[in-house]
Structures are given as structure tokens and as C-alpha cells.
Amino acid sequence: MRLGVVDSGHAPAEAQILDVIREQRGMEPVGVLKTLYYRPELFGRPYSDALDLAMRGPSDWSDGERELFAAFVSSLNQCPF
């Protein structure tokens, strides 16, 4: 269950970005994007930075291997990747 404010409580700049996504894709942005753009200074940017480090930072695994692992974990969690 997601808080309603995450669906519609974005600041104007972030709401505009989500509107562009709606227009370009012809569909509602996925929940993770709405969450990242809701109060990005508290969650969006720090989470995105950590995710970027995990997925693209130094590692013995290739980018493809990390993407495959993330997709597999998402499928186990029944979460679209």
C-alpha cells in the first residue's frame, strides 16, 4: 500500500517531470519513479546515488551480471524490473 501523497503530492518541478513521462509513454509512471520524485532530497537522490554505486561502481561483477541479478531478485519479490 502506497500513501496517496506519493501519487499526487509532488512539488511543481517533479510533477512536471512525471507529466512528461506520462505524455511520452502514454501511461502512468511506475510507483518507484513516483517515490523517487516525491521529496527527492530525502529519498530520491540518496537512494539513486547508492543504487548507482551498487550497479555501476567498482565490482568483480560486470554491469550485465549486476543487472541480471537485480532482475532475478525483482522477480522473486514479484516486482516488475
C-alpha positions as a Python dict, from the first residue, in 0.01 Angstrom:
ca = {
    (1, 'M'): (0, 0, 0),
    (2, 'R'): (138, 338, -103),
    (3, 'L'): (48, 671, 55),
    (4, 'G'): (-178, 881, -167),
    (5, 'V'): (57, 1177, -137),
    (6, 'V'): (320, 981, -333),
    (7, 'D'): (74, 966, -624),
    (8, 'S'): (-22, 1333, -625),
    (9, 'G'): (178, 1537, -372),
    (10, 'H'): (484, 1626, -577),
    (11, 'A'): (642, 1970, -590),
    (12, 'P'): (581, 2154, -920),
    (13, 'A'): (917, 2068, -1079),
    (14, 'E'): (886, 1698, -1000),
    (15, 'A'): (519, 1692, -1103),
    (16, 'Q'): (621, 1836, -1440),
    (17, 'I'): (879, 1559, -1489),
    (18, 'L'): (614, 1296, -1413),
    (19, 'D'): (376, 1468, -1659),
    (20, 'V'): (641, 1447, -1931),
    (21, 'I'): (685, 1076, -1855),
    (22, 'R'): (307, 1026, -1881),
    (23, 'E'): (297, 1212, -2212),
    (24, 'Q'): (595, 1033, -2367),
    (25, 'R'): (499, 683, -2256),
    (26, 'G'): (124, 720, -2277),
    (27, 'M'): (84, 560, -1936),
    (28, 'E'): (112, 632, -1566),
    (29, 'P'): (472, 633, -1429),
    (30, 'V'): (557, 330, -1218),
    (31, 'G'): (544, 360, -841),
    (32, 'V'): (921, 364, -793),
    (33, 'L'): (951, 677, -1008),
    (34, 'K'): (674, 848, -816),
    (35, 'T'): (852, 759, -492),
    (36, 'L'): (1190, 883, -618),
    (37, 'Y'): (1039, 1215, -725),
    (38, 'Y'): (845, 1265, -402),
    (39, 'R'): (1076, 1462, -169),
    (40, 'P'): (1385, 1371, -374),
    (41, 'E'): (1616, 1541, -124),
    (42, 'L'): (1521, 1285, 144),
    (43, 'F'): (1487, 968, -59),
    (44, 'G'): (1528, 1010, -433),
    (45, 'R'): (1881, 1142, -460),
    (46, 'P'): (2042, 945, -172),
    (47, 'Y'): (1876, 621, -289),
    (48, 'S'): (1967, 685, -652),
    (49, 'D'): (2329, 756, -556),
    (50, 'A'): (2350, 434, -353),
    (51, 'L'): (2187, 235, -635),
    (52, 'D'): (2425, 384, -891),
    (53, 'L'): (2723, 286, -676),
    (54, 'A'): (2589, -69, -634),
    (55, 'M'): (2509, -113, -1003),
    (56, 'R'): (2795, 79, -1167),
    (57, 'G'): (3067, 117, -902),
    (58, 'P'): (3379, -95, -865),
    (59, 'S'): (3297, -468, -861),
    (60, 'D'): (3417, -809, -969),
    (61, 'W'): (3079, -843, -1144),
    (62, 'S'): (3011, -695, -1487),
    (63, 'D'): (2730, -442, -1536),
    (64, 'G'): (2531, -714, -1714),
    (65, 'E'): (2574, -960, -1427),
    (66, 'R'): (2454, -700, -1178),
    (67, 'E'): (2152, -616, -1396),
    (68, 'L'): (2067, -985, -1428),
    (69, 'F'): (2094, -1035, -1051),
    (70, 'A'): (1871, -731, -989),
    (71, 'A'): (1612, -862, -1236),
    (72, 'F'): (1618, -1206, -1072),
    (73, 'V'): (1571, -1062, -721),
    (74, 'S'): (1288, -842, -850),
    (75, 'S'): (1115, -1146, -999),
    (76, 'L'): (1146, -1332, -668),
    (77, 'N'): (986, -1032, -498),
    (78, 'Q'): (715, -1023, -767),
    (79, 'C'): (824, -668, -852),
    (80, 'P'): (848, -550, -1215),
    (81, 'F'): (1208, -465, -1306),
}
